[in-house]
Amino acid sequence: MPEELPHPSLAEIRIERVLHALADPVRLHMVRELATLSEGVACGSIELPISKSTRTHHLRTLREAGVVSVRPSGTARITSLRRDDLDALYPGLLEGILNAPH
Amino acid sequence: MPEELPHPSLAEIRIERVLHALADPVRLHMVRELATLSEGVACGSIELPISKSTRTHHLRTLREAGVVSVRPSGTARITSLRRDDLDALYPGLLEGILNAPH
DNA sequence: CTCGTAGTTTGATGCATCTCGTACTACGAT
DNA sequence: ATCGTAGTACGAGATGCATCAAACTACGAG
């Protein structure tokens, strides 16, 4: 019933877009936060010194690259890391990035 | 004695820059080519439909990010992948990217 | 010394992206 | 129905980046 947002399928995910999505400091921070949670979280609860619209922009970039999935839940949107999909496509990549010195 | 080019040390390499360097299709192709060789290679021998100056620009981006090292040898410059350094900093990352569907 | 080769530097152009404020939509609570 | 909350959409401004051509440097060969 709530509007579904478009996500790339496994086959549609391209490594260049994933890397570009992860290359931004703000988005990398978001991903690191998401990685510490087993469940998804509302986008707004990730603390960041940026405006709402900038947050939306980055979340969209991550979603369109296939890094996160977003599921509407009431007035909020639950964002979660597509860890299984990324691990299936690029084994080792996510771990390598998350273990990097912050 | 030929002019040395500046390379970031291990401690200076930042994950955002590495990811940004790898996010470009041209540079990713360069890295894939370099990964197939055990030894370094002259930059020009990587076949690409781009101009000389564009090639230089991308090589510089890769070098400054810490992805490749460049060593002058006569009139040529031998470029090689900093595989050991990247593996030490981000274990799994390079493998995950190189094994990705082209 | 002269020439050709390999690569860099500079400057310009066009496109992408990061950022924001404002206006808008969707949903829940009162 | 009204209000507040969570987030999106739309411009707009500034910066960054990919690309090229042209001029330049550095080295080796002859």
Tab-separated table of C-alpha atoms (C1' of nucleotides) in Angstrom:
chain	number	residue	atom	x	y	z
A	1	MET	CA	0.000	0.000	0.000
A	2	PRO	CA	2.695	2.595	0.665
A	3	GLU	CA	4.581	3.606	-2.430
A	4	GLU	CA	7.387	1.284	-3.271
A	5	LEU	CA	10.734	2.748	-4.197
A	6	PRO	CA	12.729	1.327	-7.103
A	7	HIS	CA	15.686	-0.863	-6.212
A	8	PRO	CA	18.147	-2.443	-8.619
A	9	SER	CA	18.025	-6.214	-8.815
A	10	LEU	CA	21.143	-8.258	-8.177
A	11	ALA	CA	21.856	-8.419	-11.891
A	12	GLU	CA	21.441	-4.681	-12.262
A	13	ILE	CA	23.941	-3.698	-9.606
A	14	ARG	CA	27.120	-2.319	-11.113
A	15	ILE	CA	30.384	-2.165	-9.266
A	16	GLU	CA	31.194	1.368	-10.418
A	17	ARG	CA	28.011	2.700	-8.898
A	18	VAL	CA	28.536	0.831	-5.667
A	19	LEU	CA	32.052	2.195	-5.338
A	20	HIS	CA	30.921	5.692	-6.210
A	21	ALA	CA	28.159	5.483	-3.635
A	22	LEU	CA	30.603	4.374	-0.965
A	23	ALA	CA	33.232	6.948	-1.891
A	24	ASP	CA	31.393	9.868	-0.264
A	25	PRO	CA	32.218	10.508	3.412
A	26	VAL	CA	28.597	11.125	4.363
A	27	ARG	CA	27.348	7.987	2.684
A	28	LEU	CA	30.206	5.891	4.013
A	29	HIS	CA	29.296	7.029	7.484
A	30	MET	CA	25.677	6.060	6.890
A	31	VAL	CA	26.732	2.624	5.707
A	32	ARG	CA	28.979	2.134	8.697
A	33	GLU	CA	26.105	3.025	10.999
A	34	LEU	CA	23.766	0.663	9.206
A	35	ALA	CA	26.344	-2.102	9.400
A	36	THR	CA	26.341	-1.976	13.190
A	37	LEU	CA	22.632	-2.770	13.264
A	38	SER	CA	21.119	-6.123	12.500
A	39	GLU	CA	17.788	-4.516	11.674
A	40	GLY	CA	17.022	-1.545	9.502
A	41	VAL	CA	16.557	1.926	10.894
A	42	ALA	CA	14.690	5.101	10.020
A	43	CYS	CA	16.927	7.290	7.839
A	44	GLY	CA	16.526	10.280	10.152
A	45	SER	CA	17.954	8.515	13.158
A	46	ILE	CA	21.435	8.498	11.714
A	47	GLU	CA	22.978	11.584	13.222
A	48	LEU	CA	24.578	13.838	10.669
A	49	PRO	CA	25.230	17.584	10.334
A	50	ILE	CA	23.357	17.856	7.046
A	51	SER	CA	19.961	19.047	5.930
A	52	LYS	CA	16.957	16.832	5.312
A	53	SER	CA	17.144	17.168	1.562
A	54	THR	CA	20.818	16.330	1.485
A	55	ARG	CA	20.084	13.246	3.544
A	56	THR	CA	17.406	12.191	1.081
A	57	HIS	CA	19.792	12.750	-1.798
A	58	HIS	CA	22.471	10.507	-0.281
A	59	LEU	CA	19.989	7.826	0.681
A	60	ARG	CA	18.711	7.789	-2.851
A	61	THR	CA	22.227	7.446	-4.220
A	62	LEU	CA	22.849	4.479	-1.941
A	63	ARG	CA	19.534	2.871	-2.839
A	64	GLU	CA	19.917	3.340	-6.576
A	65	ALA	CA	23.407	1.877	-6.423
A	66	GLY	CA	22.035	-1.189	-4.661
A	67	VAL	CA	23.823	-0.618	-1.376
A	68	VAL	CA	20.755	-0.181	0.815
A	69	SER	CA	17.102	-1.110	0.629
A	70	VAL	CA	14.373	1.221	1.793
A	71	ARG	CA	10.984	0.022	2.963
A	72	PRO	CA	8.183	2.445	3.859
A	73	SER	CA	6.660	1.949	7.270
A	74	GLY	CA	4.026	4.492	8.161
A	75	THR	CA	5.461	7.940	7.854
A	76	ALA	CA	8.996	6.682	8.240
A	77	ARG	CA	11.257	4.760	5.865
A	78	ILE	CA	13.261	1.897	7.159
A	79	THR	CA	16.691	1.670	5.588
A	80	SER	CA	18.855	-1.414	5.785
A	81	LEU	CA	22.146	-2.513	4.287
A	82	ARG	CA	21.891	-5.045	1.455
A	83	ARG	CA	24.689	-7.022	3.016
A	84	ASP	CA	23.737	-10.419	1.610
A	85	ASP	CA	23.416	-9.104	-1.924
A	86	LEU	CA	26.711	-7.247	-1.779
A	87	ASP	CA	28.494	-10.228	-0.268
A	88	ALA	CA	27.092	-12.445	-3.008
A	89	LEU	CA	28.239	-10.107	-5.769
A	90	TYR	CA	31.530	-8.919	-4.334
A	91	PRO	CA	32.681	-11.272	-1.604
A	92	GLY	CA	35.092	-9.532	0.736
A	93	LEU	CA	34.419	-6.023	-0.464
A	94	LEU	CA	32.068	-4.890	2.268
A	95	GLU	CA	34.128	-6.468	5.029
A	96	GLY	CA	37.249	-4.853	3.668
A	97	ILE	CA	35.615	-1.451	3.737
A	98	LEU	CA	33.948	-1.772	7.110
A	99	ASN	CA	37.159	-2.927	8.766
A	100	ALA	CA	39.067	0.032	7.359
A	101	PRO	CA	40.457	2.539	9.844
A	102	HIS	CA	37.841	5.232	10.418
B	1	MET	CA	67.819	10.085	-10.178
B	2	PRO	CA	64.772	10.624	-12.335
B	3	GLU	CA	62.150	12.731	-10.671
B	4	GLU	CA	60.287	10.873	-8.019
B	5	LEU	CA	56.555	11.195	-7.889
B	6	PRO	CA	54.783	11.626	-4.553
B	7	HIS	CA	52.988	8.587	-3.218
B	8	PRO	CA	50.919	8.415	-0.050
B	9	SER	CA	52.346	6.241	2.689
B	10	LEU	CA	50.294	3.406	4.134
B	11	ALA	CA	49.117	5.633	6.957
B	12	GLU	CA	48.112	8.371	4.568
B	13	ILE	CA	45.879	6.234	2.370
B	14	ARG	CA	42.211	7.051	2.947
B	15	ILE	CA	39.451	4.680	2.033
B	16	GLU	CA	37.271	7.400	0.496
B	17	ARG	CA	39.958	8.296	-1.967
B	18	VAL	CA	40.642	4.687	-2.843
B	19	LEU	CA	36.958	4.067	-3.502
B	20	HIS	CA	36.649	7.248	-5.512
B	21	ALA	CA	39.663	6.281	-7.581
B	22	LEU	CA	38.193	2.869	-8.313
B	23	ALA	CA	34.707	4.191	-9.061
B	24	ASP	CA	35.591	5.494	-12.518
B	25	PRO	CA	35.186	3.028	-15.416
B	26	VAL	CA	38.453	4.028	-17.058
B	27	ARG	CA	40.460	3.735	-13.870
B	28	LEU	CA	38.785	0.479	-12.890
B	29	HIS	CA	39.771	-0.928	-16.255
B	30	MET	CA	43.354	0.195	-15.712
B	31	VAL	CA	43.425	-1.496	-12.325
B	32	ARG	CA	41.984	-4.700	-13.754
B	33	GLU	CA	44.693	-4.726	-16.395
B	34	LEU	CA	47.411	-4.092	-13.852
B	35	ALA	CA	46.031	-6.863	-11.667
B	36	THR	CA	46.596	-9.432	-14.415
B	37	LEU	CA	50.312	-8.659	-14.473
B	38	SER	CA	52.797	-9.662	-11.853
B	39	GLU	CA	55.145	-6.898	-12.889
B	40	GLY	CA	54.458	-3.244	-13.539
B	41	VAL	CA	53.879	-1.903	-17.002
B	42	ALA	CA	54.289	1.357	-18.875
B	43	CYS	CA	51.118	3.407	-18.542
B	44	GLY	CA	50.788	3.801	-22.286
B	45	SER	CA	50.583	0.101	-22.972
B	46	ILE	CA	47.149	-0.161	-21.427
B	47	GLU	CA	44.880	0.163	-24.411
B	48	LEU	CA	42.206	2.777	-23.940
B	49	PRO	CA	40.228	5.094	-26.209
B	50	ILE	CA	41.340	8.236	-24.405
B	51	SER	CA	43.865	10.974	-24.964
B	52	LYS	CA	47.308	11.108	-23.420
B	53	SER	CA	46.389	13.860	-21.016
B	54	THR	CA	43.306	12.036	-19.813
B	55	ARG	CA	45.433	8.982	-19.202
B	56	THR	CA	47.876	11.039	-17.172
B	57	HIS	CA	45.017	12.497	-15.172
B	58	HIS	CA	43.618	9.080	-14.257
B	59	LEU	CA	47.018	7.672	-13.438
B	60	ARG	CA	47.636	10.574	-11.140
B	61	THR	CA	44.310	10.029	-9.413
B	62	LEU	CA	45.166	6.367	-8.839
B	63	ARG	CA	48.635	7.188	-7.617
B	64	GLU	CA	47.536	9.941	-5.241
B	65	ALA	CA	44.866	7.671	-3.814
B	66	GLY	CA	47.498	5.028	-3.107
B	67	VAL	CA	46.159	2.460	-5.547
B	68	VAL	CA	49.170	2.306	-7.841
B	69	SER	CA	52.826	3.170	-7.630
B	70	VAL	CA	54.686	4.783	-10.473
B	71	ARG	CA	58.410	4.461	-10.989
B	72	PRO	CA	60.239	6.360	-13.722
B	73	SER	CA	62.360	4.249	-16.006
B	74	GLY	CA	63.995	6.155	-18.773
B	75	THR	CA	61.392	7.993	-20.743
B	76	ALA	CA	58.658	5.635	-19.617
B	77	ARG	CA	56.891	5.279	-16.280
B	78	ILE	CA	56.306	1.874	-14.885
B	79	THR	CA	52.995	1.592	-13.093
B	80	SER	CA	52.139	-1.237	-10.765
B	81	LEU	CA	49.268	-2.059	-8.439
B	82	ARG	CA	49.953	-1.567	-4.723
B	83	ARG	CA	48.329	-4.887	-4.028
B	84	ASP	CA	50.170	-5.679	-0.826
B	85	ASP	CA	49.454	-2.288	0.684
B	86	LEU	CA	45.783	-2.401	-0.223
B	87	ASP	CA	45.424	-5.953	1.071
B	88	ALA	CA	47.083	-4.934	4.312
B	89	LEU	CA	44.788	-1.961	4.805
B	90	TYR	CA	41.533	-3.401	3.460
B	91	PRO	CA	41.736	-7.179	3.350
B	92	GLY	CA	39.260	-8.565	0.858
B	93	LEU	CA	38.446	-5.303	-0.836
B	94	LEU	CA	40.632	-5.676	-3.892
B	95	GLU	CA	39.705	-9.303	-4.427
B	96	GLY	CA	36.040	-8.463	-4.124
B	97	ILE	CA	36.355	-5.800	-6.779
B	98	LEU	CA	38.537	-7.769	-9.176
B	99	ASN	CA	36.223	-10.765	-9.056
B	100	ALA	CA	33.200	-8.614	-9.835
B	101	PRO	CA	31.425	-9.265	-13.121
B	102	HIS	CA	32.977	-7.043	-15.771
C	1	DC	C1'	73.117	17.487	-31.706
C	2	DT	C1'	68.700	16.300	-33.619
C	3	DC	C1'	64.815	13.709	-33.668
C	4	DG	C1'	61.158	10.806	-31.963
C	5	DT	C1'	58.849	8.849	-28.062
C	6	DA	C1'	56.549	8.943	-23.422
C	7	DG	C1'	54.502	11.498	-20.521
C	8	DT	C1'	53.177	16.015	-17.949
C	9	DT	C1'	51.156	20.696	-17.520
C	10	DT	C1'	48.031	24.097	-18.550
C	11	DG	C1'	43.764	25.969	-19.810
C	12	DA	C1'	39.139	25.369	-21.384
C	13	DT	C1'	34.626	23.147	-21.679
C	14	DG	C1'	30.825	20.637	-20.343
C	15	DC	C1'	28.633	17.577	-17.151
C	16	DA	C1'	27.911	15.588	-12.527
C	17	DT	C1'	27.347	16.169	-7.765
C	18	DC	C1'	26.975	18.129	-3.147
C	19	DT	C1'	24.642	21.348	-0.723
C	20	DC	C1'	20.762	24.031	0.708
C	21	DG	C1'	16.003	26.250	1.394
C	22	DT	C1'	11.391	26.065	0.267
C	23	DA	C1'	7.395	23.826	-0.995
C	24	DC	C1'	5.050	19.627	-1.137
C	25	DT	C1'	3.148	14.778	0.152
C	26	DA	C1'	1.952	11.007	3.204
C	27	DC	C1'	0.887	9.212	7.374
C	28	DG	C1'	-0.358	9.080	12.514
C	29	DA	C1'	-2.152	11.287	16.559
C	30	DT	C1'	-5.204	14.259	18.850
D	1	DA	C1'	-10.448	17.778	10.426
D	2	DT	C1'	-6.208	19.652	12.157
D	3	DC	C1'	-1.670	19.379	13.357
D	4	DG	C1'	3.016	17.545	13.641
D	5	DT	C1'	6.389	14.480	11.918
D	6	DA	C1'	9.185	12.060	8.259
D	7	DG	C1'	10.534	12.343	4.217
D	8	DT	C1'	10.424	13.737	-1.034
D	9	DA	C1'	10.639	17.016	-5.078
D	10	DC	C1'	12.296	21.025	-7.128
D	11	DG	C1'	15.171	24.514	-8.278
D	12	DA	C1'	19.513	26.931	-7.600
D	13	DG	C1'	24.378	27.775	-6.506
D	14	DA	C1'	28.950	26.205	-6.043
D	15	DT	C1'	32.322	22.975	-6.579
D	16	DG	C1'	34.399	18.957	-8.649
D	17	DC	C1'	35.580	16.018	-12.298
D	18	DA	C1'	36.355	13.902	-17.032
D	19	DT	C1'	37.752	15.166	-21.232
D	20	DC	C1'	40.427	17.231	-24.789
D	21	DA	C1'	44.077	19.974	-27.531
D	22	DA	C1'	48.244	22.383	-27.461
D	23	DA	C1'	52.551	23.402	-25.579
D	24	DC	C1'	56.116	21.702	-22.846
D	25	DT	C1'	59.829	18.440	-20.524
D	26	DA	C1'	62.765	14.437	-20.287
D	27	DC	C1'	65.011	10.763	-22.019
D	28	DG	C1'	67.092	7.435	-25.580
D	29	DA	C1'	68.594	6.453	-30.367
D	30	DG	C1'	70.923	7.628	-34.327
